[in-house]
XYZ file of N, CA and C in Angstrom:
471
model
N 146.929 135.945 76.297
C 147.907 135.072 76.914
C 148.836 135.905 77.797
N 149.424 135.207 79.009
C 150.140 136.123 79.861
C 151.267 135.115 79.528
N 152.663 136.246 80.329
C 154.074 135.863 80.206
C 153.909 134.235 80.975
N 154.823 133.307 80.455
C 154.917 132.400 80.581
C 156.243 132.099 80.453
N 156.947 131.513 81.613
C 158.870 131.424 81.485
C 159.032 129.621 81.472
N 160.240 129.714 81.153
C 160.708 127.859 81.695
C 160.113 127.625 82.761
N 159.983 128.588 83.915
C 159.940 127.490 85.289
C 158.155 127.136 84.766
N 157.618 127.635 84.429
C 155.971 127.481 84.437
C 156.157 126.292 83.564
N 157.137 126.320 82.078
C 156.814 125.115 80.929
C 157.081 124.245 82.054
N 158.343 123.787 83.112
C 158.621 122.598 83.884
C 157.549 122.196 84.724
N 156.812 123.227 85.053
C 155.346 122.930 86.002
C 154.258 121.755 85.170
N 153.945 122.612 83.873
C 153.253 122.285 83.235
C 153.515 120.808 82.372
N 154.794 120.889 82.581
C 155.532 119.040 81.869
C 154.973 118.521 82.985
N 155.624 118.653 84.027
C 155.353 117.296 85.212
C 154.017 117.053 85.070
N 152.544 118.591 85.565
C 151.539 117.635 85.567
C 150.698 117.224 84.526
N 151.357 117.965 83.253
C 150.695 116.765 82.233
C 150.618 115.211 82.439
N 152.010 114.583 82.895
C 152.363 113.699 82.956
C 152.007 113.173 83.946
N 151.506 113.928 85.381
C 150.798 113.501 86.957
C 150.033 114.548 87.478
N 148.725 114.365 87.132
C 148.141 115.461 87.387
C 148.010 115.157 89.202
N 148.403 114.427 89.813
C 148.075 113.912 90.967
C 149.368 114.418 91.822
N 150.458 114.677 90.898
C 151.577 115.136 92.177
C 151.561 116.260 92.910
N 151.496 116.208 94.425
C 151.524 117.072 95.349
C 151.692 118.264 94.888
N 151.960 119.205 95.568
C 152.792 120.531 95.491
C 154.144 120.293 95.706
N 153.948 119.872 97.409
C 156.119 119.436 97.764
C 156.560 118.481 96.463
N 155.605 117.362 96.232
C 156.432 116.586 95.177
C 156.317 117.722 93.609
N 155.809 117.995 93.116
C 155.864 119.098 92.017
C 156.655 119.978 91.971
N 156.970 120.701 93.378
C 157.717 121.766 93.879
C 159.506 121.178 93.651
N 160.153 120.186 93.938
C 160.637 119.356 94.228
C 160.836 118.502 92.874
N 160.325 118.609 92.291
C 160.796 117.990 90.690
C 161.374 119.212 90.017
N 160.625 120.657 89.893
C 161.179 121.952 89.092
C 161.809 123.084 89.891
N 162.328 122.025 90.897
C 163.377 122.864 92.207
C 162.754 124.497 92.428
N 161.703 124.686 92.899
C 161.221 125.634 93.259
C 160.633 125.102 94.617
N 160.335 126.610 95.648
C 159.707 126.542 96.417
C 157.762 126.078 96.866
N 157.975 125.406 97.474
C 156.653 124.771 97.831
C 155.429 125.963 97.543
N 155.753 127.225 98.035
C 155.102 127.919 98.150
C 154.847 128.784 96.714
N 155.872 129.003 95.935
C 156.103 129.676 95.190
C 155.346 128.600 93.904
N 155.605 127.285 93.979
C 155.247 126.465 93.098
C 153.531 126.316 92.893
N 153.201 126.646 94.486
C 151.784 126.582 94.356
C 150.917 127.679 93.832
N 151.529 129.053 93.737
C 151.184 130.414 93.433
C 151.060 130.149 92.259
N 152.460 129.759 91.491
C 152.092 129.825 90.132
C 151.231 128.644 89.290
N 151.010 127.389 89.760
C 150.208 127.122 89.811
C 148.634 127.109 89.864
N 148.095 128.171 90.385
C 147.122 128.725 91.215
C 146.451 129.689 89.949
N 147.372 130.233 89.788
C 147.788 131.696 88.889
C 147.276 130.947 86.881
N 148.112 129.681 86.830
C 147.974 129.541 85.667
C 146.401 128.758 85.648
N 145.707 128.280 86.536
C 144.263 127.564 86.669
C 143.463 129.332 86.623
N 143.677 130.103 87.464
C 143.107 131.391 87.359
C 143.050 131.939 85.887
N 144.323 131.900 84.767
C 143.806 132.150 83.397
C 143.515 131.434 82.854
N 143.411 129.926 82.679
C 142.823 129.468 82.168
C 143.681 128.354 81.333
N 144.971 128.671 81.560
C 146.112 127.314 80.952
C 146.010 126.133 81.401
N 145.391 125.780 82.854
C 145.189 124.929 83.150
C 144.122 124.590 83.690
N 143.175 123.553 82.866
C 141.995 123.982 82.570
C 141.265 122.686 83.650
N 141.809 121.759 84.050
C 141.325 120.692 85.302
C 142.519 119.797 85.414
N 142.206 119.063 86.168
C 143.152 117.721 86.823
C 141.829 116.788 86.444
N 142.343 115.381 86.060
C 141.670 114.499 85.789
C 142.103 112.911 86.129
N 141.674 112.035 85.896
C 142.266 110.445 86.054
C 141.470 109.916 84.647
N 142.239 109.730 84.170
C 142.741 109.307 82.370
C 142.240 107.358 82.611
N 141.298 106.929 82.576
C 140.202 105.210 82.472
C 141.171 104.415 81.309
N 141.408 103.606 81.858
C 141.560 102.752 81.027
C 140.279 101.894 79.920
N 140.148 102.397 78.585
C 138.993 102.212 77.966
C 138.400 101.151 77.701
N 139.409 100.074 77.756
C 139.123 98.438 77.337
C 138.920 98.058 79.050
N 138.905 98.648 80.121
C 138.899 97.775 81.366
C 137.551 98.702 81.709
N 137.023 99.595 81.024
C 135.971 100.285 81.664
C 135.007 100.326 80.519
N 134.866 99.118 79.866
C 134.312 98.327 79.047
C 133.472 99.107 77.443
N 134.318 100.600 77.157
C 134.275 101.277 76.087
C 135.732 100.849 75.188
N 136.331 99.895 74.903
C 137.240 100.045 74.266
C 137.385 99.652 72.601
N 136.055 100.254 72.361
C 136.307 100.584 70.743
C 135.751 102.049 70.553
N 136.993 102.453 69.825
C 136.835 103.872 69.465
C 136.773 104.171 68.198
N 135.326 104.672 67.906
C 134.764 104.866 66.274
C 134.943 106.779 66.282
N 135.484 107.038 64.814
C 135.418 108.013 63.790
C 134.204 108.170 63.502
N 133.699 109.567 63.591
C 131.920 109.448 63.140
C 131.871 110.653 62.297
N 131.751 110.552 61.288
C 131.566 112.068 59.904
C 130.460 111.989 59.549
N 130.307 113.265 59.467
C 128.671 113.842 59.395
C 128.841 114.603 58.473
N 128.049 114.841 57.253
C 127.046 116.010 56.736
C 126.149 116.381 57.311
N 126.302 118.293 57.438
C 124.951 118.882 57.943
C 123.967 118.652 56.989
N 122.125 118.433 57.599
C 121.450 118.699 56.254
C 121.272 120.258 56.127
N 121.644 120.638 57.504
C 121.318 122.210 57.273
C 122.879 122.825 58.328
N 122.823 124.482 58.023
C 124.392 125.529 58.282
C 123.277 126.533 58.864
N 121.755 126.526 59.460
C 121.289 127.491 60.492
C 121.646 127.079 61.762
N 121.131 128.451 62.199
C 121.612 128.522 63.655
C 120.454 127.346 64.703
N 119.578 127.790 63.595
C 118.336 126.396 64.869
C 119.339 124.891 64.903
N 119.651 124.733 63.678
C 119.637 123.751 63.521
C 121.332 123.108 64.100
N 122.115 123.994 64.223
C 123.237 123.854 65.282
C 123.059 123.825 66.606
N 122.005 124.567 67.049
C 121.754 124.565 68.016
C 121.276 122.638 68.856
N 120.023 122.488 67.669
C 119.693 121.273 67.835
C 121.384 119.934 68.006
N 121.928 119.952 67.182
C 122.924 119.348 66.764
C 123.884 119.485 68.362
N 124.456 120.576 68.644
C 125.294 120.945 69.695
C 124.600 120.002 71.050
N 123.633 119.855 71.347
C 123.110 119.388 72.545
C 121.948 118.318 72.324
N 122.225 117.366 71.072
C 122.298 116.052 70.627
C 123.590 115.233 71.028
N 124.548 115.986 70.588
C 125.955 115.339 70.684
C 126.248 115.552 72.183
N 126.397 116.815 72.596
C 126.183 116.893 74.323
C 125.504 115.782 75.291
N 124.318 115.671 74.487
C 123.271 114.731 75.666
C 124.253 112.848 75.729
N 124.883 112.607 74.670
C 125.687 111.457 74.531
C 127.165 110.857 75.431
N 127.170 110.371 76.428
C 128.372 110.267 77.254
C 129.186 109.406 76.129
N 129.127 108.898 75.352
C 129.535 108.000 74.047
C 130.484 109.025 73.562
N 129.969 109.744 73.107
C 130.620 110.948 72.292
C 131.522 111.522 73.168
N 132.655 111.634 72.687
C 133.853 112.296 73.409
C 134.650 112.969 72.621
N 133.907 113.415 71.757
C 134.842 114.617 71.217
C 134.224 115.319 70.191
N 133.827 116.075 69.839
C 132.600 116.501 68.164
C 134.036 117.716 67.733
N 134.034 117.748 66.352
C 134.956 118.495 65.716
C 134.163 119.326 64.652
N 134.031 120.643 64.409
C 133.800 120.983 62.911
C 134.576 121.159 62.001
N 134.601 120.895 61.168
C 135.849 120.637 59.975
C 135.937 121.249 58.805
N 136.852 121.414 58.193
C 136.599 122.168 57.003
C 136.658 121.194 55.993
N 136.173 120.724 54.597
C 136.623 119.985 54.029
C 134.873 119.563 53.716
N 135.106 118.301 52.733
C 133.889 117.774 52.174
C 133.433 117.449 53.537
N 133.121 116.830 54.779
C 133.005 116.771 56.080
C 132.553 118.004 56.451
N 131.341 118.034 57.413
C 131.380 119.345 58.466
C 131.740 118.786 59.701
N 131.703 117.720 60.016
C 131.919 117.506 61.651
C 132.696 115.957 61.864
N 133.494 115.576 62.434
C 134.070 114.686 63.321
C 133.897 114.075 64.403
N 133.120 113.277 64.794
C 132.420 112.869 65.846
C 133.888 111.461 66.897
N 133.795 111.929 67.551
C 135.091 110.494 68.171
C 134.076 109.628 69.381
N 133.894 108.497 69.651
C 132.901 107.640 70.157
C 133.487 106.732 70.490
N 133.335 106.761 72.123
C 133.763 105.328 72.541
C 132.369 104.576 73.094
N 132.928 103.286 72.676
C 131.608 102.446 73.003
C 131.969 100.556 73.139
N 131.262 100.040 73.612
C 131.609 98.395 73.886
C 132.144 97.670 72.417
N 131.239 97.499 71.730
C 131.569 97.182 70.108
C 130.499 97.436 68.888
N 130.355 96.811 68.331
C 129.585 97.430 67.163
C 128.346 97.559 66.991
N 127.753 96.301 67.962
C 126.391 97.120 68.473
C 125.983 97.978 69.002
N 126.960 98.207 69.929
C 126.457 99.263 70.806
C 126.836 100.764 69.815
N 127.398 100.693 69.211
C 127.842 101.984 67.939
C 126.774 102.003 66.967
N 126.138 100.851 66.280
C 124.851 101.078 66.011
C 123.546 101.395 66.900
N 123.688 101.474 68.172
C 122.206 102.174 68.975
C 122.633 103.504 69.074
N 123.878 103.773 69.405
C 124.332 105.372 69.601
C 123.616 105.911 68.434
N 124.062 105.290 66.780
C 123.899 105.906 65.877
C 122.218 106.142 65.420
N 121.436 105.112 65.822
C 120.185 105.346 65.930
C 119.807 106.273 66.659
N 120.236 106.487 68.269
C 119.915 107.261 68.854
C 120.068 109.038 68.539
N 121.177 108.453 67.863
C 121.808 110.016 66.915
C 120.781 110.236 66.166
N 120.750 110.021 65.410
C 119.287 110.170 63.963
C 118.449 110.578 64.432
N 117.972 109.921 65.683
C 116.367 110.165 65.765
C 116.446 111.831 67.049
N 117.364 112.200 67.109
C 118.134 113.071 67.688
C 117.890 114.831 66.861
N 118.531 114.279 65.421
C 118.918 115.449 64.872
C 119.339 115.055 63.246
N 118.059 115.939 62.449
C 118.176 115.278 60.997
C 119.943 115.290 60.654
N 120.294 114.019 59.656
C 121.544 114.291 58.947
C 121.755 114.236 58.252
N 122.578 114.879 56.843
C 122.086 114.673 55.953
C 123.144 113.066 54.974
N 124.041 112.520 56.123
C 124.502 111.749 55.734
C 126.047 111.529 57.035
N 125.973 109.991 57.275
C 126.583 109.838 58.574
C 127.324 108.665 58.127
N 128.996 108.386 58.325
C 129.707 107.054 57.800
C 130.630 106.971 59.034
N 131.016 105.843 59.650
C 132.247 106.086 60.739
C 133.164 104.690 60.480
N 134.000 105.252 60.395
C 135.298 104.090 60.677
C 135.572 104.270 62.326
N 135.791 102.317 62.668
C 136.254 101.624 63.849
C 137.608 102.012 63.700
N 138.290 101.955 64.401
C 139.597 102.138 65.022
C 140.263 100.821 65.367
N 141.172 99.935 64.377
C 141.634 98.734 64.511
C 142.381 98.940 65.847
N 143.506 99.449 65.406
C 144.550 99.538 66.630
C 145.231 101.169 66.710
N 144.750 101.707 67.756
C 145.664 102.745 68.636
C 147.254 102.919 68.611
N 147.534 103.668 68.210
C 149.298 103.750 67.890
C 149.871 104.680 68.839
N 149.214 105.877 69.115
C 149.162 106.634 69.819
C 148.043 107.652 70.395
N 148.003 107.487 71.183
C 146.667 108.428 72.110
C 147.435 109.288 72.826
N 147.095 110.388 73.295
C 147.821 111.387 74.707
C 146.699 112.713 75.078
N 146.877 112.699 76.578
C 146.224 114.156 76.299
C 146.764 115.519 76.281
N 148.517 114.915 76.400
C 149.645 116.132 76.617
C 149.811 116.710 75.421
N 149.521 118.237 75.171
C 149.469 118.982 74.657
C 151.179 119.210 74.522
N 152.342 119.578 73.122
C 152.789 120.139 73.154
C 153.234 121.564 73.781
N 154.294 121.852 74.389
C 154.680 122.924 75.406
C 155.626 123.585 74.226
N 155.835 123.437 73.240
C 156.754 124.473 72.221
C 156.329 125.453 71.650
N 154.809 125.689 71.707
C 154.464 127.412 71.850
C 153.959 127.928 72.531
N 154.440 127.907 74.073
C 154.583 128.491 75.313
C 156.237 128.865 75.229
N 156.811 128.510 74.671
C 158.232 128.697 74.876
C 158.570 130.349 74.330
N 159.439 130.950 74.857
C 159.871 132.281 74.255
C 161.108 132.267 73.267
């Protein structure tokens, strides 16, 4: 990790929050220079703190808006067989997030999809994918909070 001051955390607030604002407008929110704003900018995509700009879908208008919990038992902890697993879950635009976990659980699967049929073909498609040795997912009634803004309080000095 490299030095990181306030003016960078104020960079990094705004475009959490707009990944779309200019430079002058960015520059111009954390009262720095246009030029200077874009360097460091530039600088923090170069190590790797800032890792893309994106446009965040509305999930229910882009007709995935049920989001299923998917827990897995491995049947197997080799390397073939991660391998297989890693680019099962990869090949799935459904799948938006795979976790390994510690706990009775090895993995966390997060899945957006139309509704419950369509979460049962994923899950078929899963299976016939990559043995398991046991697969359960809870639907997601209601969303309380979602974000993709990362806390900025350990960047702070």
């Amino acid at each position: 990790m490299y030095q990181i001051d306030d003016t960078d955390i104020r960079i990094l607030g705004q475009l959490q929050r707009d990944g779309t604002l200019s430079v002058d407008a960015l520059s111009e929110r954390v009262n720095l220079s246009r030029n200077a704003c874009w360097r460091r900018v530039k600088l923090m995509e170069e190590r790797g703190l800032i890792k893309d700009r994106v446009a965040i879908l509305d999930a229910e208008t882009a007709g995935c808006g049920l989001s299923v919990f998917v827990f897995v038992r491995a049947v197997s902890h080799d390397a073939d067989w991660l391998k297989q697993f890693r680019e099962a879950v990869g090949a799935f635009p459904e799948i938006v997030g795979v976790y390994r976990t510690s706990g009775d659980l090895d993995y966390v699967l997060r899945a957006r999809v139309s509704d419950v049929k369509a979460y049962d073909r994923l899950y078929q498609r899963l299976i016939a994918k990559v043995k398991l040795a046991d697969v359960s997912a809870s639907f997601v009634m209601e969303e309380i909070k979602e974000t993709t803004q990362i806390p900025l309080s350990g960047l702070a000095r």
